[in-house]
Amino acid sequence: MYGAIAGWFGQVSTVFPGDVGFVNIYGSTKSDGAKDQGNLPFTASCVASHMSAEVIKVLLNKQDLLRNRLLMVDMQYGSCEVIELS
């Protein structure tokens, strides 16, 4: 499971070995342009809940995983969007 938070924003994805992944999002080198936005507790809770649901879906062999997809959460505006990584 992959999860990240920065301020009001969060990301969640399920990554299996060999999956298309984060080079498509972040590139192959670390960016120096990221700003420290802090870690808000409710953003961490939201992302952790989504990650937990993904773990349970993997363990129960459920469909519709966030595999090769990225869930982006904006807690400030209450929006969620899923984008394809492949």
GROMACS .gro file of C-alpha atoms in nm:
model
   86
    1MET     CA    1   0.000   0.000   0.000
    2TYR     CA    2   0.113   0.349  -0.076
    3GLY     CA    3  -0.013   0.653   0.107
    4ALA     CA    4   0.111   1.009   0.129
    5ILE     CA    5  -0.015   1.328   0.286
    6ALA     CA    6   0.076   1.695   0.267
    7GLY     CA    7  -0.144   1.945   0.441
    8TRP     CA    8  -0.502   1.903   0.323
    9PHE     CA    9  -0.410   1.659   0.044
   10GLY     CA   10  -0.358   1.284   0.037
   11GLN     CA   11  -0.286   1.002  -0.208
   12VAL     CA   12  -0.351   0.627  -0.193
   13SER     CA   13  -0.258   0.346  -0.430
   14THR     CA   14  -0.215  -0.031  -0.425
   15VAL     CA   15   0.115  -0.142  -0.578
   16PHE     CA   16   0.206  -0.501  -0.660
   17PRO     CA   17   0.554  -0.607  -0.773
   18GLY     CA   18   0.603  -0.513  -1.138
   19ASP     CA   19   0.318  -0.259  -1.148
   20VAL     CA   20   0.346   0.070  -1.327
   21GLY     CA   21   0.396   0.317  -1.053
   22PHE     CA   22   0.545   0.625  -0.912
   23VAL     CA   23   0.803   0.708  -1.177
   24ASN     CA   24   0.501   0.802  -1.389
   25ILE     CA   25   0.387   1.045  -1.120
   26TYR     CA   26   0.704   1.180  -0.964
   27GLY     CA   27   0.970   1.112  -1.227
   28SER     CA   28   1.290   0.922  -1.169
   29THR     CA   29   1.459   1.181  -0.948
   30LYS     CA   30   1.357   1.355  -0.630
   31SER     CA   31   1.212   1.702  -0.676
   32ASP     CA   32   1.352   1.984  -0.468
   33GLY     CA   33   1.040   2.195  -0.523
   34ALA     CA   34   0.820   2.037  -0.255
   35LYS     CA   35   0.709   2.264   0.026
   36ASP     CA   36   0.652   2.146   0.381
   37GLN     CA   37   0.276   2.168   0.434
   38GLY     CA   38   0.265   1.985   0.765
   39ASN     CA   39   0.059   1.676   0.840
   40LEU     CA   40  -0.298   1.738   0.951
   41PRO     CA   41  -0.447   1.460   1.168
   42PHE     CA   42  -0.773   1.432   0.973
   43THR     CA   43  -0.585   1.399   0.643
   44ALA     CA   44  -0.373   1.120   0.792
   45SER     CA   45  -0.687   0.946   0.924
   46CYS     CA   46  -0.861   0.967   0.587
   47VAL     CA   47  -0.563   0.827   0.396
   48ALA     CA   48  -0.507   0.555   0.657
   49SER     CA   49  -0.874   0.450   0.628
   50HIS     CA   50  -0.848   0.420   0.251
   51MET     CA   51  -0.523   0.224   0.283
   52SER     CA   52  -0.683  -0.012   0.537
   53ALA     CA   53  -0.976  -0.074   0.303
   54GLU     CA   54  -0.733  -0.156   0.022
   55VAL     CA   55  -0.547  -0.407   0.243
   56ILE     CA   56  -0.874  -0.583   0.330
   57LYS     CA   57  -0.973  -0.593  -0.039
   58VAL     CA   58  -0.637  -0.754  -0.126
   59LEU     CA   59  -0.671  -1.011   0.153
   60LEU     CA   60  -1.028  -1.098   0.045
   61ASN     CA   61  -0.938  -1.106  -0.327
   62LYS     CA   62  -1.191  -0.832  -0.402
   63GLN     CA   63  -1.205  -0.649  -0.733
   64ASP     CA   64  -1.173  -0.276  -0.796
   65LEU     CA   65  -0.842  -0.225  -0.619
   66LEU     CA   66  -0.658   0.101  -0.662
   67ARG     CA   67  -0.398  -0.101  -0.849
   68ASN     CA   68  -0.234   0.104  -1.127
   69ARG     CA   69  -0.458   0.390  -1.013
   70LEU     CA   70  -0.407   0.677  -0.773
   71LEU     CA   71  -0.673   0.811  -0.539
   72MET     CA   72  -0.620   1.181  -0.474
   73VAL     CA   73  -0.805   1.332  -0.178
   74ASP     CA   74  -0.853   1.704  -0.116
   75MET     CA   75  -0.984   1.744   0.237
   76GLN     CA   76  -1.014   2.122   0.208
   77TYR     CA   77  -1.271   2.103  -0.071
   78GLY     CA   78  -1.404   1.757   0.010
   79SER     CA   79  -1.318   1.605  -0.325
   80CYS     CA   80  -1.171   1.274  -0.438
   81GLU     CA   81  -1.043   1.179  -0.780
   82VAL     CA   82  -0.898   0.858  -0.917
   83ILE     CA   83  -0.649   0.871  -1.204
   84GLU     CA   84  -0.505   0.585  -1.410
   85LEU     CA   85  -0.130   0.533  -1.379
   86SER     CA   86  -0.083   0.318  -1.688
   0.00000   0.00000   0.00000
